[in-house]
């Protein structure tokens, strides 16, 4: 069987659905082809089931790309306010959790239902359980999926990244980019927990579950948020954020008392200087078990002023070299992807292959933690949807 459309969109995730509804509203006959049994599966599990759907403080600096200017145009043309207007039109209750992050009050299901309903109203055809076998281009694009051949002059690739393979992530988007001669920036797991080497694991991982407010740095990036000790290493927002800037072999620096003066009390002329006093001083900044352990492993060798100064420095510049990351199995996103030099920043269309578009996570634009990755999916999807 052969079916003809104005546009085919591969992937019914955040970017694909947004693109489909925008194009459908403009009267385009759109088909969305999805491998899974339903649309928006990743949206459903996002934000702990409540979907952190945008961030009101969204700025281009919240995105990582080989070309930091690329995302600006799409982000300026489809803003968090545009998505909030859609959410409010559907009377979906939401709240700001922290740092501008907007979450559903009830469930991420609200967002998927909203997108599905907008797509239905715009006449979009959604084909689920549709495994793509082959994509070719004659006078138009031809997508073969078992017994059906889909034809259209426009093909939008919105198949996401490689994170969480058990949710159905595939490398189809990267394969198609290569097939059509587009360059790729090496994909890598991002927003991902670190695994520590054996010695550090032995030193700290029995404290799994303990968290602390720290500042983590790698290169010239620094994030002031919570860090969590896990059974294999480190996680929590501060670690996830810095992981997007980390490459294997890099060291990270952890400030255990950002803005604090850990040894102040011990430097008082009348104060007692010993390990118990030092532990009690560090308890002001870290949970007791973590403070005790860290001091057991970093005891000052003397109680002189210069030894205290060195301890102060160490508490603000604790350096660790992660052995690795938890990889795509636990990464929230995939950094890298289709090289932005290949795409128009206004429409997401390939410069080399007219009619071929790439949107969402498959593109080399990766957001920080906090609703930015969805904002990129909505913005890039809406831009392509307005152009096809
Ligand atoms: C656990 C978790 C929590 C997250 N929480 C948040 C959050 O709260 N806020 C935030 O901003 N970001 C969050 N993210 C990141 C966010 O989910 C993604 O960045 C976003 O979904 C990317 O949208 P996309 O449309 O590009 O890709 P996806 O949403 O991944 O959609 C791609 C679609 O393509 C389909 N597909 C893949 N291969 C094929 C194929 N071969 N044939 C047909 N279909 C295919 C997939 O099944 C999928 O439906 C989270 C990610 C994870 C893993």
CSV table of C-alpha atoms and ligand atoms in Angstrom, one decimal:
chain,number,residue,atom,x,y,z
A,1,UNK,CA,0.0,0.0,0.0
A,2,UNK,CA,1.3,3.5,-0.8
A,3,UNK,CA,0.2,6.6,1.1
A,4,UNK,CA,0.9,10.2,0.0
A,5,UNK,CA,1.4,13.2,2.4
A,6,UNK,CA,2.8,16.7,2.3
A,7,UNK,CA,5.2,15.8,5.0
A,8,UNK,CA,6.4,12.7,6.9
A,9,UNK,CA,7.7,13.1,10.4
A,10,UNK,CA,9.8,10.3,11.9
A,11,UNK,CA,9.3,10.1,15.7
A,12,UNK,CA,6.2,11.0,17.8
A,13,UNK,CA,8.2,12.5,20.6
A,14,UNK,CA,8.2,16.1,21.9
A,15,UNK,CA,9.8,17.7,18.7
A,16,UNK,CA,7.9,15.5,16.2
A,17,UNK,CA,4.5,16.2,17.7
A,18,UNK,CA,5.1,19.9,18.0
A,19,UNK,CA,6.2,20.0,14.4
A,20,UNK,CA,3.2,18.0,13.3
A,21,UNK,CA,0.6,20.1,15.0
A,22,UNK,CA,2.2,23.4,13.7
A,23,UNK,CA,2.3,22.1,10.1
A,24,UNK,CA,-1.2,20.5,10.4
A,25,UNK,CA,-2.6,23.9,11.6
A,26,UNK,CA,-1.2,25.4,8.4
A,27,UNK,CA,-3.2,22.9,6.3
A,28,UNK,CA,-0.4,20.5,5.5
A,29,UNK,CA,-1.3,16.8,5.3
A,30,UNK,CA,1.1,15.3,7.8
A,31,UNK,CA,1.9,11.7,8.9
A,32,UNK,CA,3.9,11.0,12.0
A,33,UNK,CA,5.6,7.6,12.0
A,34,UNK,CA,6.4,6.2,15.5
A,35,UNK,CA,8.2,2.9,16.2
A,36,UNK,CA,6.7,2.5,19.8
A,37,UNK,CA,3.1,1.5,20.5
A,38,UNK,CA,2.2,5.1,21.6
A,39,UNK,CA,3.3,8.7,21.2
A,40,UNK,CA,5.4,10.7,23.7
A,41,UNK,CA,6.7,7.8,25.8
A,42,UNK,CA,9.7,9.8,27.0
A,43,UNK,CA,7.5,12.8,27.9
A,44,UNK,CA,5.5,10.4,30.2
A,45,UNK,CA,8.6,9.5,32.2
A,46,UNK,CA,10.1,12.9,32.2
A,47,UNK,CA,10.5,15.1,35.3
A,48,UNK,CA,9.8,12.1,37.6
A,49,UNK,CA,6.4,11.7,35.8
A,50,UNK,CA,5.4,15.4,36.1
A,51,UNK,CA,7.3,16.7,33.0
A,52,UNK,CA,9.5,19.7,33.6
A,53,UNK,CA,8.1,21.1,30.3
A,54,UNK,CA,9.9,24.4,30.1
A,55,UNK,CA,12.0,26.9,32.0
A,56,UNK,CA,10.9,30.6,32.3
A,57,UNK,CA,14.6,31.7,32.4
A,58,UNK,CA,15.5,30.0,29.1
A,59,UNK,CA,18.5,31.7,27.5
A,60,UNK,CA,20.9,30.6,24.7
A,61,UNK,CA,23.6,30.1,27.4
A,62,UNK,CA,21.5,27.2,28.7
A,63,UNK,CA,22.4,25.2,25.6
A,64,UNK,CA,25.5,23.4,24.5
A,65,UNK,CA,26.5,23.1,20.8
A,66,UNK,CA,29.6,23.3,18.7
A,67,UNK,CA,27.9,26.5,17.4
A,68,UNK,CA,26.5,28.3,20.5
A,69,UNK,CA,24.6,30.8,18.2
A,70,UNK,CA,22.6,28.2,16.3
A,71,UNK,CA,19.8,27.8,18.7
A,72,UNK,CA,19.1,31.5,19.2
A,73,UNK,CA,16.8,32.0,16.3
A,74,UNK,CA,14.5,29.1,17.1
A,75,UNK,CA,14.5,29.8,20.8
A,76,UNK,CA,13.6,33.5,20.1
A,77,UNK,CA,10.7,32.6,17.8
A,78,UNK,CA,9.1,29.9,20.0
A,79,UNK,CA,9.5,30.9,23.6
A,80,UNK,CA,8.5,29.4,27.0
A,81,UNK,CA,5.6,31.8,27.0
A,82,UNK,CA,4.3,30.3,23.7
A,83,UNK,CA,4.3,26.8,25.3
A,84,UNK,CA,2.8,28.1,28.5
A,85,UNK,CA,0.0,29.7,26.5
A,86,UNK,CA,-0.7,26.2,25.0
A,87,UNK,CA,-0.7,24.6,28.4
A,88,UNK,CA,-3.1,27.2,29.8
A,89,UNK,CA,-5.4,26.9,26.8
A,90,UNK,CA,-5.7,23.2,27.8
A,91,UNK,CA,-6.3,24.2,31.4
A,92,UNK,CA,-3.4,22.1,32.6
A,93,UNK,CA,-2.4,23.0,36.2
A,94,UNK,CA,1.3,23.6,36.7
A,95,UNK,CA,3.7,25.1,39.1
A,96,UNK,CA,7.2,26.5,39.3
A,97,UNK,CA,9.3,24.1,41.3
A,98,UNK,CA,12.7,25.9,41.5
A,99,UNK,CA,15.0,28.0,39.3
A,100,UNK,CA,12.2,28.7,36.8
A,101,UNK,CA,11.4,25.0,36.2
A,102,UNK,CA,7.7,24.5,35.3
A,103,UNK,CA,6.2,21.1,36.1
A,104,UNK,CA,2.6,19.7,35.7
A,105,UNK,CA,0.7,19.6,39.0
A,106,UNK,CA,-0.9,16.2,38.1
A,107,UNK,CA,1.0,14.2,35.5
A,108,UNK,CA,3.1,14.3,32.4
A,109,UNK,CA,0.2,12.6,30.7
A,110,UNK,CA,-1.5,16.0,30.6
A,111,UNK,CA,1.2,17.2,28.2
A,112,UNK,CA,1.0,14.1,25.9
A,113,UNK,CA,-2.8,14.4,25.8
A,114,UNK,CA,-2.5,18.1,25.0
A,115,UNK,CA,-0.1,17.4,22.0
A,116,UNK,CA,-2.2,14.5,20.8
A,117,UNK,CA,-5.4,16.5,20.9
A,118,UNK,CA,-3.8,19.5,19.1
A,119,UNK,CA,-2.5,17.0,16.4
A,120,UNK,CA,-6.0,15.5,16.1
A,121,UNK,CA,-7.6,18.9,15.6
A,122,UNK,CA,-5.0,19.8,13.0
A,123,UNK,CA,-5.8,16.6,11.1
A,124,UNK,CA,-2.4,14.9,11.7
A,125,UNK,CA,-2.3,11.2,11.0
A,126,UNK,CA,-0.3,9.2,13.7
A,127,UNK,CA,1.0,5.8,12.8
A,128,UNK,CA,2.3,3.9,15.8
A,129,UNK,CA,4.0,0.5,15.9
A,130,UNK,CA,5.6,1.6,12.6
A,131,UNK,CA,9.2,0.4,12.2
A,132,UNK,CA,11.0,2.2,9.5
A,133,UNK,CA,12.9,-0.2,7.2
A,134,UNK,CA,14.3,2.1,4.5
A,135,UNK,CA,14.3,5.7,3.6
A,136,UNK,CA,15.1,6.8,0.0
A,137,UNK,CA,14.7,9.9,-2.1
A,138,UNK,CA,13.6,9.9,-5.7
A,139,UNK,CA,11.6,12.9,-6.8
A,140,UNK,CA,10.3,12.8,-3.2
A,141,UNK,CA,11.1,11.0,0.0
A,142,UNK,CA,9.9,7.4,0.3
A,143,UNK,CA,9.8,5.7,3.7
A,144,UNK,CA,9.2,2.0,3.7
A,145,UNK,CA,7.6,0.5,6.9
A,146,UNK,CA,6.6,-3.1,6.4
A,147,UNK,CA,3.6,-3.3,4.1
A,148,UNK,CA,3.2,0.5,3.7
A,149,UNK,CA,5.2,2.9,1.6
A,150,UNK,CA,4.9,6.6,2.7
A,151,UNK,CA,5.6,9.3,0.1
A,152,UNK,CA,6.1,13.0,0.7
A,153,UNK,CA,8.2,15.9,-0.6
A,154,UNK,CA,9.2,16.7,2.9
A,155,UNK,CA,10.9,14.5,5.6
A,156,UNK,CA,11.4,15.6,9.2
A,157,UNK,CA,13.7,13.5,11.3
A,158,UNK,CA,12.6,13.8,15.0
A,159,UNK,CA,13.9,10.4,16.3
A,160,UNK,CA,15.7,11.8,19.4
A,161,UNK,CA,19.0,10.6,20.8
A,162,UNK,CA,20.4,7.4,22.1
A,163,UNK,CA,19.5,7.8,25.8
A,164,UNK,CA,17.4,5.2,27.6
A,165,UNK,CA,17.6,2.4,24.9
A,166,UNK,CA,15.0,0.4,26.8
A,167,UNK,CA,12.5,3.2,26.0
A,168,UNK,CA,13.0,2.5,22.3
A,169,UNK,CA,15.8,5.0,21.4
A,170,UNK,CA,17.5,4.2,18.1
A,171,UNK,CA,20.3,5.7,16.1
A,172,UNK,CA,18.0,6.1,13.0
A,173,UNK,CA,18.4,9.9,13.0
A,174,UNK,CA,22.2,9.7,12.8
A,175,UNK,CA,22.0,6.9,10.2
A,176,UNK,CA,19.8,9.1,8.0
A,177,UNK,CA,22.0,12.1,8.4
A,178,UNK,CA,25.0,10.0,7.3
A,179,UNK,CA,22.9,8.5,4.4
A,180,UNK,CA,22.2,11.9,3.1
A,181,UNK,CA,25.8,13.1,3.5
A,182,UNK,CA,25.3,15.4,6.6
A,183,UNK,CA,28.1,15.7,9.2
A,184,UNK,CA,27.6,14.5,12.7
A,185,UNK,CA,29.2,15.7,16.0
A,186,UNK,CA,30.1,12.5,17.9
A,187,UNK,CA,27.1,11.7,20.1
A,188,UNK,CA,27.8,11.2,23.8
A,189,UNK,CA,25.8,10.6,27.0
A,190,UNK,CA,25.0,13.9,28.9
A,191,UNK,CA,23.1,14.8,32.1
A,192,UNK,CA,24.4,11.5,33.3
A,193,UNK,CA,25.7,10.3,36.8
A,194,UNK,CA,29.4,9.6,37.3
A,195,UNK,CA,31.0,6.3,38.3
A,196,UNK,CA,33.9,6.6,40.7
A,197,UNK,CA,37.1,4.5,40.5
A,198,UNK,CA,37.4,1.6,42.9
A,199,UNK,CA,39.3,3.5,45.6
A,200,UNK,CA,36.9,6.4,45.7
A,201,UNK,CA,33.9,4.0,45.6
A,202,UNK,CA,35.3,2.3,48.7
A,203,UNK,CA,35.9,5.6,50.4
A,204,UNK,CA,32.4,7.2,49.8
A,205,UNK,CA,29.8,4.9,48.2
A,206,UNK,CA,28.6,3.3,51.5
A,207,UNK,CA,27.2,6.9,52.1
A,208,UNK,CA,24.8,6.3,49.1
A,209,UNK,CA,21.7,8.5,49.5
A,210,UNK,CA,23.6,11.4,51.3
A,211,UNK,CA,23.3,14.7,49.5
A,212,UNK,CA,24.8,18.1,49.9
A,213,UNK,CA,24.7,21.6,48.3
A,214,UNK,CA,27.9,22.0,46.5
A,215,UNK,CA,29.4,23.8,43.5
A,216,UNK,CA,30.9,21.5,40.9
A,217,UNK,CA,33.3,22.7,38.2
A,218,UNK,CA,34.9,21.2,35.1
A,219,UNK,CA,36.9,23.5,32.8
A,220,UNK,CA,35.3,26.9,33.0
A,221,UNK,CA,31.8,25.6,33.8
A,222,UNK,CA,30.4,25.7,37.4
A,223,UNK,CA,27.1,24.6,38.8
A,224,UNK,CA,25.8,25.3,42.3
A,225,UNK,CA,23.2,22.7,43.1
A,226,UNK,CA,22.7,19.5,45.0
A,227,UNK,CA,25.1,16.5,44.7
A,228,UNK,CA,24.0,13.0,45.7
A,229,UNK,CA,26.3,10.1,46.6
A,230,UNK,CA,25.1,6.9,44.8
A,231,UNK,CA,26.1,3.2,45.1
A,232,UNK,CA,28.5,3.6,42.2
A,233,UNK,CA,29.5,7.2,42.3
A,234,UNK,CA,27.9,10.7,42.2
A,235,UNK,CA,24.7,12.1,40.9
A,236,UNK,CA,22.2,14.9,41.7
A,237,UNK,CA,21.6,18.0,39.6
A,238,UNK,CA,25.1,19.5,40.1
A,239,UNK,CA,26.7,16.4,38.8
A,240,UNK,CA,24.3,15.8,35.9
A,241,UNK,CA,24.8,19.4,34.8
A,242,UNK,CA,28.6,19.2,34.8
A,243,UNK,CA,28.6,15.8,33.1
A,244,UNK,CA,27.4,17.5,29.9
A,245,UNK,CA,30.8,19.3,29.8
A,246,UNK,CA,32.9,16.4,31.0
A,247,UNK,CA,35.0,14.2,28.7
A,248,UNK,CA,36.5,10.9,29.9
A,249,UNK,CA,39.8,11.6,31.8
A,250,UNK,CA,38.8,15.0,33.0
A,251,UNK,CA,38.9,15.9,36.7
A,252,UNK,CA,36.0,17.6,38.4
A,253,UNK,CA,36.4,20.1,41.3
A,254,UNK,CA,33.9,20.2,44.1
A,255,UNK,CA,33.4,23.1,46.4
A,256,UNK,CA,32.0,21.5,49.6
A,257,UNK,CA,31.1,24.9,51.1
A,258,UNK,CA,30.4,27.4,48.4
A,259,UNK,CA,30.8,30.9,49.7
A,260,UNK,CA,31.6,29.6,53.2
A,261,UNK,CA,34.5,29.9,55.5
A,262,UNK,CA,34.9,26.4,56.9
A,263,UNK,CA,37.8,27.0,59.3
A,264,UNK,CA,36.7,30.4,60.6
A,265,UNK,CA,35.8,29.1,64.1
A,266,UNK,CA,39.1,27.3,64.5
A,267,UNK,CA,41.1,30.4,63.6
A,268,UNK,CA,39.6,32.4,66.5
A,269,UNK,CA,42.4,33.0,69.0
A,270,UNK,CA,40.6,31.3,71.9
A,271,UNK,CA,39.3,28.3,70.0
A,272,UNK,CA,40.3,24.7,70.4
A,273,UNK,CA,42.0,23.2,67.3
A,274,UNK,CA,41.4,19.5,67.0
A,275,UNK,CA,39.6,17.0,64.7
A,276,UNK,CA,36.4,17.1,66.7
A,277,UNK,CA,36.2,20.9,66.4
A,278,UNK,CA,37.0,20.7,62.7
A,279,UNK,CA,34.2,18.1,62.2
A,280,UNK,CA,31.7,20.2,64.0
A,281,UNK,CA,32.7,23.2,61.8
A,282,UNK,CA,32.2,21.2,58.6
A,283,UNK,CA,28.8,20.0,59.8
A,284,UNK,CA,27.6,23.5,59.2
A,285,UNK,CA,28.1,22.8,55.5
A,286,UNK,CA,27.7,19.0,55.0
A,287,UNK,CA,25.6,16.2,56.4
A,288,UNK,CA,27.3,14.8,59.5
A,289,UNK,CA,28.3,11.4,58.0
A,290,UNK,CA,29.8,13.0,54.8
A,291,UNK,CA,31.6,15.7,56.8
A,292,UNK,CA,33.1,13.1,59.2
A,293,UNK,CA,34.1,10.8,56.3
A,294,UNK,CA,35.7,13.6,54.3
A,295,UNK,CA,37.7,14.8,57.2
A,296,UNK,CA,38.8,11.3,58.1
A,297,UNK,CA,40.2,11.0,54.6
A,298,UNK,CA,41.6,14.6,54.5
A,299,UNK,CA,42.9,15.2,58.0
A,300,UNK,CA,45.2,18.2,58.4
A,301,UNK,CA,48.7,17.1,59.4
A,302,UNK,CA,49.1,20.0,61.8
A,303,UNK,CA,46.8,22.7,63.4
A,304,UNK,CA,48.9,25.7,62.3
A,305,UNK,CA,47.4,28.6,60.5
A,306,UNK,CA,48.9,27.5,57.2
A,307,UNK,CA,47.6,23.9,57.6
A,308,UNK,CA,44.1,25.4,58.3
A,309,UNK,CA,44.5,27.5,55.2
A,310,UNK,CA,45.4,24.4,53.1
A,311,UNK,CA,42.4,22.6,54.5
A,312,UNK,CA,40.2,25.5,53.7
A,313,UNK,CA,41.5,25.4,50.1
A,314,UNK,CA,40.9,21.7,49.8
A,315,UNK,CA,37.3,21.9,51.0
A,316,UNK,CA,36.6,24.4,48.2
A,317,UNK,CA,38.7,22.5,45.6
A,318,UNK,CA,38.2,18.8,46.3
A,319,UNK,CA,39.3,17.2,43.0
A,320,UNK,CA,38.1,13.9,41.8
A,321,UNK,CA,38.6,12.1,38.5
A,322,UNK,CA,35.5,10.1,37.7
A,323,UNK,CA,36.2,6.6,36.2
A,324,UNK,CA,33.4,7.1,33.7
A,325,UNK,CA,29.7,7.8,33.4
A,326,UNK,CA,26.7,5.6,33.7
A,327,UNK,CA,26.3,5.8,29.9
A,328,UNK,CA,23.2,6.0,27.7
A,329,UNK,CA,21.3,3.6,30.0
A,330,UNK,CA,21.0,6.4,32.6
A,331,UNK,CA,21.7,9.6,30.6
A,332,UNK,CA,18.8,12.0,30.3
A,333,UNK,CA,20.0,13.3,26.9
A,334,UNK,CA,22.5,12.7,24.1
A,335,UNK,CA,24.8,15.5,23.4
A,336,UNK,CA,26.4,15.9,19.9
A,337,UNK,CA,24.3,14.9,16.9
A,338,UNK,CA,23.6,16.4,13.5
A,339,UNK,CA,26.1,19.2,12.9
A,340,UNK,CA,24.3,22.6,13.1
A,341,UNK,CA,26.4,23.9,10.2
A,342,UNK,CA,24.4,21.5,8.0
A,343,UNK,CA,21.0,23.1,8.9
A,344,UNK,CA,19.2,26.4,8.5
A,345,UNK,CA,18.9,28.0,12.0
A,346,UNK,CA,15.5,29.4,11.0
A,347,UNK,CA,13.8,26.3,9.6
A,348,UNK,CA,16.0,23.3,10.6
A,349,UNK,CA,16.1,22.3,6.9
A,350,UNK,CA,19.3,20.7,5.5
A,351,UNK,CA,21.3,23.1,3.4
A,352,UNK,CA,22.4,20.2,1.2
A,353,UNK,CA,19.2,18.3,0.8
A,354,UNK,CA,16.1,20.5,0.3
A,355,UNK,CA,13.0,19.1,2.0
A,356,UNK,CA,15.0,17.2,4.7
A,357,UNK,CA,14.7,18.6,8.3
A,358,UNK,CA,16.2,17.6,11.6
A,359,UNK,CA,14.7,18.7,14.9
A,360,UNK,CA,14.9,18.0,18.7
A,361,UNK,CA,17.6,16.0,20.4
A,362,UNK,CA,19.0,14.4,17.3
A,363,UNK,CA,20.5,17.9,16.5
A,364,UNK,CA,23.8,19.0,18.1
A,365,UNK,CA,22.0,21.3,20.6
A,366,UNK,CA,21.7,20.0,24.2
A,367,UNK,CA,20.0,21.8,27.1
A,368,UNK,CA,21.0,22.1,30.7
A,369,UNK,CA,18.9,20.3,33.2
A,370,UNK,CA,15.7,22.1,34.1
A,371,UNK,CA,13.2,22.0,31.2
A,372,UNK,CA,15.6,23.3,28.6
A,373,UNK,CA,15.7,20.1,26.5
A,374,UNK,CA,11.9,20.2,26.0
A,375,UNK,CA,12.0,23.9,25.2
A,376,UNK,CA,14.5,23.1,22.4
A,377,UNK,CA,12.2,20.3,21.2
A,378,UNK,CA,9.2,22.6,21.1
A,379,UNK,CA,11.2,25.5,19.5
A,380,UNK,CA,12.9,23.5,16.8
A,381,UNK,CA,9.7,21.5,16.1
A,382,UNK,CA,7.6,24.7,15.8
A,383,UNK,CA,10.2,26.3,13.5
A,384,UNK,CA,10.2,23.4,11.2
A,385,UNK,CA,6.5,23.0,11.4
A,386,UNK,CA,6.1,26.6,10.3
A,387,UNK,CA,8.4,26.1,7.3
A,388,UNK,CA,7.2,22.8,5.8
B,1,LIG,C1,14.3,10.0,32.3
B,1,LIG,C2,14.2,11.3,31.5
B,1,LIG,C3,13.6,12.4,32.1
B,1,LIG,C4,13.7,13.6,31.4
B,1,LIG,N1,13.1,14.7,31.9
B,1,LIG,C5,13.1,15.9,31.3
B,1,LIG,C6,12.4,17.0,31.8
B,1,LIG,O1,11.7,16.9,32.8
B,1,LIG,N2,12.6,18.2,31.1
B,1,LIG,C7,13.3,18.3,29.9
B,1,LIG,O2,13.3,19.4,29.4
B,1,LIG,N3,13.8,17.2,29.4
B,1,LIG,C8,13.8,16.0,30.0
B,1,LIG,N4,14.3,14.9,29.4
B,1,LIG,C9,14.9,15.0,28.1
B,1,LIG,C10,13.8,15.1,27.0
B,1,LIG,O3,12.9,14.0,27.3
B,1,LIG,C11,14.3,15.0,25.6
B,1,LIG,O4,15.3,15.9,25.4
B,1,LIG,C12,13.2,15.2,24.6
B,1,LIG,O5,12.2,14.2,24.8
B,1,LIG,C13,13.7,15.1,23.2
B,1,LIG,O6,12.6,15.2,22.3
B,1,LIG,P1,12.7,14.6,20.9
B,1,LIG,O7,11.3,14.7,20.3
B,1,LIG,O8,13.9,15.1,20.1
B,1,LIG,O9,13.0,13.0,21.1
B,1,LIG,P2,12.1,11.9,21.9
B,1,LIG,O10,11.2,12.6,22.8
B,1,LIG,O11,13.1,10.9,22.4
B,1,LIG,O12,11.3,11.3,20.7
B,1,LIG,C14,11.8,10.5,19.7
B,1,LIG,C15,10.8,9.6,19.2
B,1,LIG,O13,11.3,8.9,18.0
B,1,LIG,C16,10.9,7.6,18.2
B,1,LIG,N5,11.9,6.8,17.4
B,1,LIG,C17,13.2,6.5,17.6
B,1,LIG,N6,13.7,5.8,16.7
B,1,LIG,C18,12.7,5.5,15.8
B,1,LIG,C19,12.6,4.7,14.6
B,1,LIG,N7,13.7,4.1,14.2
B,1,LIG,N8,11.5,4.7,13.9
B,1,LIG,C20,10.4,5.4,14.4
B,1,LIG,N9,10.4,6.1,15.5
B,1,LIG,C21,11.5,6.2,16.2
B,1,LIG,C22,11.0,7.3,19.6
B,1,LIG,O14,10.3,6.1,20.0
B,1,LIG,C23,10.4,8.5,20.2
B,1,LIG,O15,9.0,8.5,20.4
B,1,LIG,C24,14.3,13.7,30.1
B,1,LIG,C25,14.9,12.5,29.5
B,1,LIG,C26,14.8,11.3,30.2
B,1,LIG,C27,15.4,10.1,29.6
